[in-house]
XYZ file of C-alpha atoms in Angstrom:
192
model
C -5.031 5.433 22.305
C -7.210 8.139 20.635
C -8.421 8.241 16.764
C -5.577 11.205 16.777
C -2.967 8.239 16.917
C -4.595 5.966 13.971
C -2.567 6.523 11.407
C -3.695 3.662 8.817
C -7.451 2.510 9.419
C -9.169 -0.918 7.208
C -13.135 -1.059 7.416
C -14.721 -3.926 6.028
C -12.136 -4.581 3.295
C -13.538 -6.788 0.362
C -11.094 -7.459 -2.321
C -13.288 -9.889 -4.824
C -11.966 -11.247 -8.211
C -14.814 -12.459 -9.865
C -16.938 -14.896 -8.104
C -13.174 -15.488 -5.709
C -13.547 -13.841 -2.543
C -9.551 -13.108 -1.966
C -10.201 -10.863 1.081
C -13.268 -10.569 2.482
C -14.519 -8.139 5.398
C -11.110 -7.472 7.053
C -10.647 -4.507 9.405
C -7.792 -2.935 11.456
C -6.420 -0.334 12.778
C -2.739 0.635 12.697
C -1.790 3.918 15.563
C 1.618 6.038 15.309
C 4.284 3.923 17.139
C 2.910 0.509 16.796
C 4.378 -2.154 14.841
C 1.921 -4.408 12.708
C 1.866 -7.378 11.588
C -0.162 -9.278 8.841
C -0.273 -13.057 9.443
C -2.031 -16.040 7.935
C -1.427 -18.957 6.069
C -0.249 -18.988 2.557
C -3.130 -17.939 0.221
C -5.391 -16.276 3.018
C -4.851 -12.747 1.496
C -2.451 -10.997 3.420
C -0.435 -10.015 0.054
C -4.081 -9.084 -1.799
C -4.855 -6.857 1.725
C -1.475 -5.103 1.113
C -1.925 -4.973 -2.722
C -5.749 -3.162 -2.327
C -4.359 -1.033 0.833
C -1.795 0.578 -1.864
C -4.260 1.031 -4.519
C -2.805 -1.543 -6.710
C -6.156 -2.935 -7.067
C -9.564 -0.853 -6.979
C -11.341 -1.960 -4.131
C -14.307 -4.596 -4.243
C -16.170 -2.767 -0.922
C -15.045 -1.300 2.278
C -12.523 1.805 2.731
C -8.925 3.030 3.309
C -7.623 5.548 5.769
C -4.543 7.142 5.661
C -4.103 10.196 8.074
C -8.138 10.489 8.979
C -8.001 10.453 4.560
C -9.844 8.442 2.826
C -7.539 6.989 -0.013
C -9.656 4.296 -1.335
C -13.526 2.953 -1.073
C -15.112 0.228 -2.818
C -18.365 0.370 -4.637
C -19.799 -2.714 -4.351
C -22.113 -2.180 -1.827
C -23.031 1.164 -2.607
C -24.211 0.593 -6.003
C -26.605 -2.903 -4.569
C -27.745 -0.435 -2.072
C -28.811 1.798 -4.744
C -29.986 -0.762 -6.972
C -32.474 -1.719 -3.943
C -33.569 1.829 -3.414
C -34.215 2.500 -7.078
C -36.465 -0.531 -6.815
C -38.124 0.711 -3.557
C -38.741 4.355 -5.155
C -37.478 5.661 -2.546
C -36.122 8.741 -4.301
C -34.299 10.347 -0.912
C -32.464 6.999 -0.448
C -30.811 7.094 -4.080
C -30.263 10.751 -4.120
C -28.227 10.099 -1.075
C -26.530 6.916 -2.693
C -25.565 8.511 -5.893
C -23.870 10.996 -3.940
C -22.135 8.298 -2.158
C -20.866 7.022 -5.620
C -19.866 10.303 -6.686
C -17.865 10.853 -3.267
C -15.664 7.005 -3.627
C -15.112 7.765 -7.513
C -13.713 11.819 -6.499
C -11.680 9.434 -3.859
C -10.200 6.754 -5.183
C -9.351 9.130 -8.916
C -8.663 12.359 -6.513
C -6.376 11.137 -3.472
C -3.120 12.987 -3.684
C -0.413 10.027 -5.034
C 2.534 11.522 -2.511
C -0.070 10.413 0.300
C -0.562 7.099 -0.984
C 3.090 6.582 -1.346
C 3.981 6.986 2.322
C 2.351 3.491 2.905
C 4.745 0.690 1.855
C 5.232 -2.831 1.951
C 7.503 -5.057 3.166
C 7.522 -8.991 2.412
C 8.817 -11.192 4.668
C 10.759 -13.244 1.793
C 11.277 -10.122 -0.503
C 13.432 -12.080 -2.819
C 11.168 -11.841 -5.495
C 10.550 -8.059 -5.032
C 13.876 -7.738 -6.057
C 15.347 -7.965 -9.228
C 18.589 -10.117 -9.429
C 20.172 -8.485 -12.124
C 20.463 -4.741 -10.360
C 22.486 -3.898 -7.510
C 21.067 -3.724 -4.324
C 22.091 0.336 -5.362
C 20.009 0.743 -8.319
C 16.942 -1.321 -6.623
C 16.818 1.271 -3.981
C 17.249 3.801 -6.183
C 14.750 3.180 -8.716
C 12.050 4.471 -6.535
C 14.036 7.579 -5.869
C 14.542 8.167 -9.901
C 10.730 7.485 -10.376
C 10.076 10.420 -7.546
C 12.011 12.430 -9.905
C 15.440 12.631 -8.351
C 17.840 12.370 -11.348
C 21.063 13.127 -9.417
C 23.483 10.634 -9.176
C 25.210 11.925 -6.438
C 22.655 12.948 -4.380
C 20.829 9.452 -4.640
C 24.202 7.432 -4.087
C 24.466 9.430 -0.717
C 20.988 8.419 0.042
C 21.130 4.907 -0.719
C 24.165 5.193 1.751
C 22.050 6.723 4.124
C 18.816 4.204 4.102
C 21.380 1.264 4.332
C 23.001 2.572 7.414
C 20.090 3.050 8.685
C 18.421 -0.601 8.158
C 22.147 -2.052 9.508
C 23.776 -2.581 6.515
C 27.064 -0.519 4.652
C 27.988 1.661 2.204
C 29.710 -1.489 0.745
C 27.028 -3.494 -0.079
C 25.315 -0.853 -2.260
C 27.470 -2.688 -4.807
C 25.821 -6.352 -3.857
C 23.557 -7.995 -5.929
C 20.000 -9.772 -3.677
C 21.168 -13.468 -4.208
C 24.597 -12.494 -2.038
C 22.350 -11.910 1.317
C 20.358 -13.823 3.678
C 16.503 -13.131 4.013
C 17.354 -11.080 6.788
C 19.412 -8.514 4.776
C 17.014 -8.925 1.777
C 14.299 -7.999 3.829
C 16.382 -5.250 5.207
C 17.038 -4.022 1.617
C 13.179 -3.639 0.796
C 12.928 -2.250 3.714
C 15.491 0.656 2.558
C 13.815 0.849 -0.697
């Protein structure tokens, strides 16, 4: 495969909370066509990985490609790198790493939010994603009314669509989550 093909890309990935190092120096590569999969035992980070690739948290260090864009860079190491060179004098150095800084804060404040919202998620026990007191119609169309879609109509027929198209019916739009298996839960957040 070619760098054409990559459409998600993970370098050196630090997600730190405090003096907790939740995720530290993880990188992949995800290309057009190929199915990925994030496994580890419970508490490795696989749900923090997710959580930072989505911008739900700023990054500690590393970066986020999406499309040969970068959607999200950590500071971390920039800013010790800078710290060093201010200490060094080395005056080039620190010109070049403030405009390092100034490039990650345009990125991660900048990056166009439709772009970041083609990446999703997609638990393998979404059970808690999804709210037991809404139909398994207004959970998928939540994020629809959020994109600004306000007709009813219009985003019943979708929600029809998506769960056609994830093997489920028209019928169960009507459902609440705690009437399906994990399977069909999963196959729910996987139509929202």
């Amino acid at each position: 495969m070619n760098n054409n093909d990559v459409l998600l890309k993970v370098e050196n990935l630090c997600q730190y909370f405090g003096p907790t190092k939740a995720v530290d120096d993880v990188s992949f590569e995800i290309h057009k066509g190929e199915v990925f999969g994030l496994v580890g035992e419970s508490g490795c980070g696989k749900t923090t990985t997710g959580r930072s690739i989505i911008k739900l948290y700023d990054i500690t260090s590393g970066s986020v490609f999406y499309r040969g864009v970068r959607i999200s860079a950590g500071d971390r190491d920039t800013k010790k790198a800078l710290k060093e060179a201010k200490k060094a004098g080395d005056a080039a150095k620190v010109a070049e790493l403030q405009e390092e800084l100034k490039q990650i804060r345009f990125d991660n404040t900048h990056v166009s939010r439709k772009l970041v919202n083609e990446i999703q998620m997609i638990f393998q026990d979404p059970i808690d994603s999804l709210d037991p007191r809404m139909t398994v119609e207004d959970i998928i169309q939540e994020g629809l009314q959020i994109q600004g879609h306000k007709n009813k109509a219009k985003n019943h027929e979708k929600v029809v669509e998506m769960l056609e198209k994830v093997g489920l019916v028209a019928e169960h739009a009507s459902r609440y989550p705690h009437e399906f298996s994990g399977g069909q839960r999963q196959r729910i957040g996987i139509a929202r």
